PDB file of C-alpha atoms in Angstrom:
ATOM      1  CA  LEU A   1     119.078  27.110 144.947  1.00 78.00           C
ATOM      2  CA  THR A   2     116.407  25.658 147.097  1.00 77.00           C
ATOM      3  CA  ASP A   3     112.482  25.974 146.485  1.00 76.00           C
ATOM      4  CA  THR A   4     110.977  25.476 149.756  1.00 75.00           C
ATOM      5  CA  ALA A   5     107.174  25.151 151.091  1.00 61.00           C
ATOM      6  CA  GLY A   6     105.263  27.696 151.961  1.00 65.00           C
ATOM      7  CA  ILE A   7     104.870  28.490 155.438  1.00 64.00           C
ATOM      8  CA  ARG A   8     101.703  29.236 157.029  1.00 55.00           C
ATOM      9  CA  ARG A   9     100.871  30.179 161.120  1.00 51.00           C
ATOM     10  CA  LYS A  10     101.457  26.900 162.481  1.00 54.00           C
ATOM     11  CA  ARG A  11      98.077  26.593 164.419  1.00 51.00           C
ATOM     12  CA  THR A  12      96.905  26.701 160.703  1.00 52.00           C
ATOM     13  CA  VAL A  13      99.058  23.902 159.950  1.00 47.00           C
ATOM     14  CA  SER A  14      97.345  20.031 161.223  1.00 54.00           C
ATOM     15  CA  ASP A  15      98.319  18.121 157.766  1.00 55.00           C
ATOM     16  CA  PRO A  16     101.736  15.641 159.061  1.00 52.00           C
ATOM     17  CA  LEU A  17     103.155  15.658 155.436  1.00 45.00           C
ATOM     18  CA  GLU A  18     102.841  19.973 155.653  1.00 47.00           C
ATOM     19  CA  THR A  19     103.974  19.603 159.141  1.00 53.00           C
ATOM     20  CA  LEU A  20     107.368  17.696 157.808  1.00 52.00           C
ATOM     21  CA  MET A  21     107.191  20.484 154.896  1.00 55.00           C
ATOM     22  CA  VAL A  22     107.403  23.236 157.219  1.00 60.00           C
ATOM     23  CA  LYS A  23     110.527  21.930 159.245  1.00 63.00           C
ATOM     24  CA  SER A  24     112.448  21.149 156.211  1.00 66.00           C
ATOM     25  CA  SER A  25     111.992  24.905 154.951  1.00 71.00           C
ATOM     26  CA  PHE A  26     113.511  25.981 158.392  1.00 76.00           C
ATOM     27  CA  ARG A  27     115.870  23.875 157.667  1.00 81.00           C
ATOM     28  CA  ALA A  28     116.171  25.159 154.628  1.00 81.00           C
ATOM     29  CA  VAL A  29     116.657  28.314 155.969  1.00 84.00           C
ATOM     30  CA  GLU A  30     119.559  27.417 158.173  1.00 87.00           C
ATOM     31  CA  ASN A  31     121.685  25.875 155.923  1.00 89.00           C
ATOM     32  CA  ALA A  32     121.138  28.893 153.134  1.00 92.00           C
ATOM     33  CA  ASP A  33     123.350  32.158 152.657  1.00 95.00           C
ATOM     34  CA  VAL A  34     120.208  34.494 150.814  1.00 96.00           C
ATOM     35  CA  ILE A  35     116.780  33.934 151.455  1.00 93.00           C
ATOM     36  CA  LEU A  36     113.967  35.146 149.334  1.00 94.00           C
ATOM     37  CA  LEU A  37     111.071  35.867 151.345  1.00 91.00           C
ATOM     38  CA  LEU A  38     108.219  35.677 148.164  1.00 89.00           C
ATOM     39  CA  ILE A  39     105.013  37.453 149.594  1.00 86.00           C
ATOM     40  CA  ASP A  40     101.728  37.943 147.769  1.00 83.00           C
ATOM     41  CA  ALA A  41     101.163  41.571 146.730  1.00 77.00           C
ATOM     42  CA  ALA A  42      97.638  41.123 146.584  1.00 74.00           C
ATOM     43  CA  SER A  43      97.232  40.583 149.778  1.00 71.00           C
ATOM     44  CA  GLY A  44      97.979  44.673 150.524  1.00 63.00           C
ATOM     45  CA  THR A  45     100.054  44.275 153.402  1.00 65.00           C
ATOM     46  CA  LEU A  46     102.496  42.314 155.106  1.00 69.00           C
ATOM     47  CA  ALA A  47     100.716  39.274 157.273  1.00 71.00           C
ATOM     48  CA  ASP A  48     102.165  38.820 161.021  1.00 76.00           C
ATOM     49  CA  GLN A  49     103.634  35.114 159.841  1.00 76.00           C
ATOM     50  CA  GLU A  50     105.527  36.552 156.943  1.00 80.00           C
ATOM     51  CA  LEU A  51     106.672  39.837 159.605  1.00 83.00           C
ATOM     52  CA  LYS A  52     107.464  36.678 162.174  1.00 83.00           C
ATOM     53  CA  LEU A  53     109.419  34.930 158.778  1.00 85.00           C
ATOM     54  CA  ALA A  54     111.930  37.997 158.020  1.00 87.00           C
ATOM     55  CA  PHE A  55     112.542  38.477 161.850  1.00 87.00           C
ATOM     56  CA  TYR A  56     113.527  34.754 162.239  1.00 88.00           C
ATOM     57  CA  ILE A  57     115.863  34.846 159.270  1.00 91.00           C
ATOM     58  CA  LEU A  58     117.579  38.278 160.478  1.00 91.00           C
ATOM     59  CA  GLU A  59     117.895  36.942 164.044  1.00 92.00           C
ATOM     60  CA  LYS A  60     119.244  33.927 161.553  1.00 92.00           C
ATOM     61  CA  PHE A  61     121.980  36.235 160.060  1.00 95.00           C
ATOM     62  CA  LYS A  62     120.490  35.324 156.860  1.00 95.00           C
ATOM     63  CA  ALA A  63     120.462  38.026 153.920  1.00 96.00           C
ATOM     64  CA  LEU A  64     117.054  38.748 152.674  1.00 96.00           C
ATOM     65  CA  ILE A  65     115.162  40.062 150.047  1.00 96.00           C
ATOM     66  CA  ILE A  66     111.646  40.611 149.397  1.00 92.00           C
ATOM     67  CA  LEU A  67     109.447  39.720 146.400  1.00 92.00           C
ATOM     68  CA  PHE A  68     106.320  40.936 146.071  1.00 88.00           C
ATOM     69  CA  ASN A  69     104.475  38.741 143.692  1.00 88.00           C
ATOM     70  CA  LYS A  70     102.035  39.704 141.973  1.00 75.00           C
ATOM     71  CA  GLN A  71     102.260  43.357 140.624  1.00 71.00           C
ATOM     72  CA  ASP A  72      99.669  42.420 138.034  1.00 65.00           C
ATOM     73  CA  LEU A  73      96.884  42.788 140.114  1.00 65.00           C
ATOM     74  CA  VAL A  74      97.599  45.665 142.260  1.00 64.00           C
ATOM     75  CA  ALA A  75      97.528  48.835 140.012  1.00 61.00           C
ATOM     76  CA  GLY A  76      95.677  52.634 141.400  1.00 53.00           C
ATOM     77  CA  PHE A  77      94.417  52.879 144.611  1.00 48.00           C
ATOM     78  CA  ALA A  78      95.378  49.499 145.812  1.00 56.00           C
ATOM     79  CA  LYS A  79      98.749  49.913 145.000  1.00 61.00           C
ATOM     80  CA  GLU A  80      99.286  53.504 147.288  1.00 65.00           C
ATOM     81  CA  ASP A  81      97.299  51.564 149.751  1.00 65.00           C
ATOM     82  CA  MET A  82      99.891  48.891 150.423  1.00 65.00           C
ATOM     83  CA  GLU A  83     102.554  51.533 150.304  1.00 68.00           C
ATOM     84  CA  ARG A  84     101.149  53.311 153.420  1.00 70.00           C
ATOM     85  CA  LYS A  85     100.322  50.274 155.175  1.00 68.00           C
ATOM     86  CA  LEU A  86     104.292  48.760 154.658  1.00 70.00           C
ATOM     87  CA  ASP A  87     104.785  52.475 156.059  1.00 76.00           C
ATOM     88  CA  GLU A  88     104.160  50.382 159.196  1.00 77.00           C
ATOM     89  CA  TYR A  89     106.877  48.240 158.751  1.00 76.00           C
ATOM     90  CA  LYS A  90     109.696  51.231 157.348  1.00 80.00           C
ATOM     91  CA  HIS A  91     112.051  50.225 160.073  1.00 81.00           C
ATOM     92  CA  LEU A  92     112.337  46.882 158.994  1.00 83.00           C
ATOM     93  CA  MET A  93     111.684  47.464 155.210  1.00 84.00           C
ATOM     94  CA  LYS A  94     114.405  50.170 154.950  1.00 88.00           C
ATOM     95  CA  LYS A  95     117.291  47.192 155.705  1.00 91.00           C
ATOM     96  CA  ILE A  96     115.902  45.095 153.456  1.00 93.00           C
ATOM     97  CA  PRO A  97     115.889  45.021 149.342  1.00 94.00           C
ATOM     98  CA  VAL A  98     112.479  44.866 147.594  1.00 90.00           C
ATOM     99  CA  LEU A  99     111.618  43.521 143.688  1.00 92.00           C
ATOM    100  CA  SER A 100     108.070  43.782 142.972  1.00 88.00           C
ATOM    101  CA  ILE A 101     107.625  40.686 140.368  1.00 90.00           C
ATOM    102  CA  SER A 102     104.919  39.269 138.551  1.00 89.00           C
ATOM    103  CA  CYS A 103     105.116  35.275 138.221  1.00 88.00           C
ATOM    104  CA  LYS A 104     102.218  35.301 135.997  1.00 87.00           C
ATOM    105  CA  THR A 105     103.962  37.853 133.164  1.00 89.00           C
ATOM    106  CA  GLY A 106     107.319  37.639 133.977  1.00 91.00           C
ATOM    107  CA  LYS A 107     107.614  41.065 135.077  1.00 90.00           C
ATOM    108  CA  ASP A 108     110.727  41.614 136.858  1.00 92.00           C
ATOM    109  CA  ILE A 109     111.947  38.089 136.875  1.00 94.00           C
ATOM    110  CA  GLY A 110     115.099  38.635 135.299  1.00 96.00           C
ATOM    111  CA  ARG A 111     116.344  40.721 137.903  1.00 96.00           C
ATOM    112  CA  ILE A 112     116.283  38.657 141.181  1.00 96.00           C
ATOM    113  CA  MET A 113     119.310  36.392 140.881  1.00 96.00           C
ATOM    114  CA  PRO A 114     121.198  39.521 139.837  1.00 97.00           C
ATOM    115  CA  LEU A 115     120.108  40.876 142.982  1.00 97.00           C
ATOM    116  CA  VAL A 116     120.305  37.722 144.832  1.00 97.00           C
ATOM    117  CA  HIS A 117     124.346  37.986 143.743  1.00 97.00           C
ATOM    118  CA  GLU A 118     124.480  41.765 144.341  1.00 97.00           C
ATOM    119  CA  VAL A 119     123.291  40.030 148.005  1.00 97.00           C
ATOM    120  CA  TYR A 120     125.821  37.671 148.368  1.00 97.00           C
ATOM    121  CA  GLU A 121     128.270  39.961 147.942  1.00 97.00           C
ATOM    122  CA  ARG A 122     127.624  42.570 150.451  1.00 96.00           C
ATOM    123  CA  TYR A 123     127.390  39.443 152.991  1.00 97.00           C
ATOM    124  CA  LYS A 124     130.624  38.368 151.893  1.00 96.00           C
ATOM    125  CA  GLN A 125     132.361  41.854 152.333  1.00 96.00           C
ATOM    126  CA  ARG A 126     135.441  42.810 154.444  1.00 97.00           C
ATOM    127  CA  PHE A 127     135.972  46.459 156.058  1.00 97.00           C
ATOM    128  CA  ASP A 128     139.298  47.956 157.452  1.00 97.00           C
ATOM    129  CA  ASP A 129     139.546  47.357 160.812  1.00 97.00           C
ATOM    130  CA  ASP A 130     141.503  50.983 161.331  1.00 98.00           C
ATOM    131  CA  GLU A 131     139.177  52.192 159.401  1.00 98.00           C
ATOM    132  CA  LEU A 132     136.142  50.577 161.828  1.00 97.00           C
ATOM    133  CA  SER A 133     137.444  52.100 164.681  1.00 97.00           C
ATOM    134  CA  MET A 134     137.891  55.066 164.232  1.00 98.00           C
ATOM    135  CA  LEU A 135     134.028  55.584 162.736  1.00 98.00           C
ATOM    136  CA  ILE A 136     132.774  53.914 166.032  1.00 97.00           C
ATOM    137  CA  LYS A 137     135.270  56.087 167.914  1.00 96.00           C
ATOM    138  CA  GLU A 138     134.416  59.367 165.899  1.00 97.00           C
ATOM    139  CA  ALA A 139     130.570  58.551 167.331  1.00 96.00           C
ATOM    140  CA  LEU A 140     131.315  58.242 170.497  1.00 96.00           C
ATOM    141  CA  GLN A 141     132.920  62.069 170.624  1.00 96.00           C
ATOM    142  CA  ARG A 142     130.235  63.104 168.982  1.00 95.00           C
ATOM    143  CA  LYS A 143     127.637  61.366 171.252  1.00 94.00           C
ATOM    144  CA  PRO A 144     128.670  59.628 173.980  1.00 94.00           C
ATOM    145  CA  LEU A 145     126.727  56.824 175.810  1.00 93.00           C
ATOM    146  CA  TYR A 146     126.281  56.248 179.534  1.00 92.00           C
ATOM    147  CA  HIS A 147     125.465  53.200 181.360  1.00 90.00           C
ATOM    148  CA  ASN A 148     124.639  53.889 184.771  1.00 89.00           C
ATOM    149  CA  GLY A 149     126.762  56.952 184.543  1.00 90.00           C
ATOM    150  CA  ASN A 150     129.261  55.175 183.438  1.00 91.00           C
ATOM    151  CA  MET A 151     131.191  56.234 179.810  1.00 94.00           C
ATOM    152  CA  LEU A 152     130.950  53.319 177.250  1.00 94.00           C
ATOM    153  CA  ILE A 153     134.340  52.788 175.723  1.00 95.00           C
ATOM    154  CA  VAL A 154     135.413  51.733 172.313  1.00 96.00           C
ATOM    155  CA  ARG A 155     139.264  50.394 172.421  1.00 96.00           C
ATOM    156  CA  ARG A 156     139.325  49.122 168.799  1.00 97.00           C
ATOM    157  CA  VAL A 157     136.342  46.931 166.753  1.00 97.00           C
ATOM    158  CA  LYS A 158     137.845  44.767 164.116  1.00 97.00           C
ATOM    159  CA  GLN A 159     135.757  42.142 162.066  1.00 98.00           C
ATOM    160  CA  VAL A 160     136.130  38.624 162.231  1.00 97.00           C
ATOM    161  CA  ALA A 161     134.341  36.951 160.159  1.00 97.00           C
ATOM    162  CA  ILE A 162     131.884  37.353 156.820  1.00 97.00           C
ATOM    163  CA  ALA A 163     128.829  35.891 155.727  1.00 96.00           C
ATOM    164  CA  PRO A 164     127.398  36.981 157.826  1.00 95.00           C
ATOM    165  CA  THR A 165     129.083  39.932 158.471  1.00 96.00           C
ATOM    166  CA  THR A 166     130.971  39.810 162.265  1.00 98.00           C
ATOM    167  CA  PHE A 167     132.277  42.356 164.085  1.00 98.00           C
ATOM    168  CA  LEU A 168     134.005  42.046 167.624  1.00 97.00           C
ATOM    169  CA  ILE A 169     134.269  45.455 169.815  1.00 97.00           C
ATOM    170  CA  ILE A 170     136.909  45.511 171.878  1.00 97.00           C
ATOM    171  CA  ALA A 171     135.854  47.042 174.519  1.00 96.00           C
ATOM    172  CA  ASN A 172     136.037  48.738 178.397  1.00 94.00           C
ATOM    173  CA  GLN A 173     133.005  47.013 180.074  1.00 92.00           C
ATOM    174  CA  PRO A 174     131.228  44.612 177.803  1.00 94.00           C
ATOM    175  CA  SER A 175     128.328  44.052 180.122  1.00 93.00           C
ATOM    176  CA  TRP A 176     127.241  47.373 179.608  1.00 93.00           C
ATOM    177  CA  PHE A 177     126.594  47.205 175.561  1.00 94.00           C
ATOM    178  CA  GLY A 178     123.088  46.180 175.682  1.00 93.00           C
ATOM    179  CA  PRO A 179     120.776  45.857 172.535  1.00 93.00           C
ATOM    180  CA  THR A 180     120.334  49.442 172.563  1.00 93.00           C
ATOM    181  CA  GLN A 181     124.042  50.197 172.204  1.00 94.00           C
ATOM    182  CA  LEU A 182     124.856  48.017 169.104  1.00 96.00           C
ATOM    183  CA  GLY A 183     121.513  48.847 167.763  1.00 95.00           C
ATOM    184  CA  TYR A 184     123.377  52.408 167.177  1.00 96.00           C
ATOM    185  CA  PHE A 185     126.544  51.176 166.268  1.00 97.00           C
ATOM    186  CA  GLU A 186     124.761  49.078 163.898  1.00 96.00           C
ATOM    187  CA  ASN A 187     122.840  52.476 162.555  1.00 95.00           C
ATOM    188  CA  ILE A 188     125.749  53.950 162.217  1.00 97.00           C
ATOM    189  CA  LEU A 189     127.583  50.969 160.049  1.00 97.00           C
ATOM    190  CA  ARG A 190     124.157  51.332 157.474  1.00 96.00           C
ATOM    191  CA  LYS A 191     124.682  54.926 157.534  1.00 95.00           C
ATOM    192  CA  LYS A 192     128.498  54.551 156.307  1.00 96.00           C
ATOM    193  CA  TYR A 193     128.515  51.425 154.260  1.00 97.00           C
ATOM    194  CA  ASP A 194     125.810  49.146 152.128  1.00 95.00           C
ATOM    195  CA  PHE A 195     124.272  46.471 153.658  1.00 97.00           C
ATOM    196  CA  ALA A 196     121.220  46.024 152.459  1.00 96.00           C
ATOM    197  CA  GLY A 197     119.469  42.875 153.071  1.00 96.00           C
ATOM    198  CA  VAL A 198     122.360  42.046 155.038  1.00 96.00           C
ATOM    199  CA  PRO A 199     122.544  40.992 158.635  1.00 95.00           C
ATOM    200  CA  ILE A 200     125.322  42.802 160.880  1.00 97.00           C
ATOM    201  CA  ARG A 201     126.505  40.128 164.532  1.00 97.00           C
ATOM    202  CA  PHE A 202     128.239  41.784 166.968  1.00 98.00           C
ATOM    203  CA  PHE A 203     130.800  39.844 169.877  1.00 97.00           C
ATOM    204  CA  VAL A 204     131.996  42.710 172.709  1.00 97.00           C
ATOM    205  CA  ARG A 205     135.116  42.231 174.862  1.00 96.00           C
ATOM    206  CA  LYS A 206     137.025  43.548 176.955  1.00 93.00           C
ATOM    207  CA  LYS A 207     140.376  42.180 175.414  1.00 74.00           C
ATOM    208  CA  GLY A 208     140.678  40.645 171.886  1.00 56.00           C
TER     209      GLY A 208
END
């Protein structure tokens, strides 16, 4: 369990020691399995830097939990206002477990480690290859995907790794499978299985 230094925007970091601490924090992210991103709920929203950190963590294929601290300072209209602002980022937030805590009062601190274990179990879960293949093939039967008029065909889907969950798609033309197509497959998997807090990685090959 590693507690890192906070990471501020690059242009606000001038002290050599802080620069070193920020680099150390990024190394800790790369070496971790589950990341807890601690956010000041009293600020009322997600800052650009916090969003960038969340996307960075997911791009590194690490499991992610967001903790909103200082809930003791947020109530009534301020809480409703924060929820409205967070709705702007629902495309991200719907993928990530969120826990509201207060380090000052101890509110819900005891729920953190059970949630970490829960997310880690999802991070290393295994799936049946035949079931995966059938799920994707049936989705493509309902809604075929095309590239320049050519139909995309998935022959088989295999899980090839855990932590992060990694799938190999064996298809007719791997070059046709870009971010849009892979995002479509990710949405199918997330609707079927519990991937809250867990990134999904894909590889596409013609033969496997």
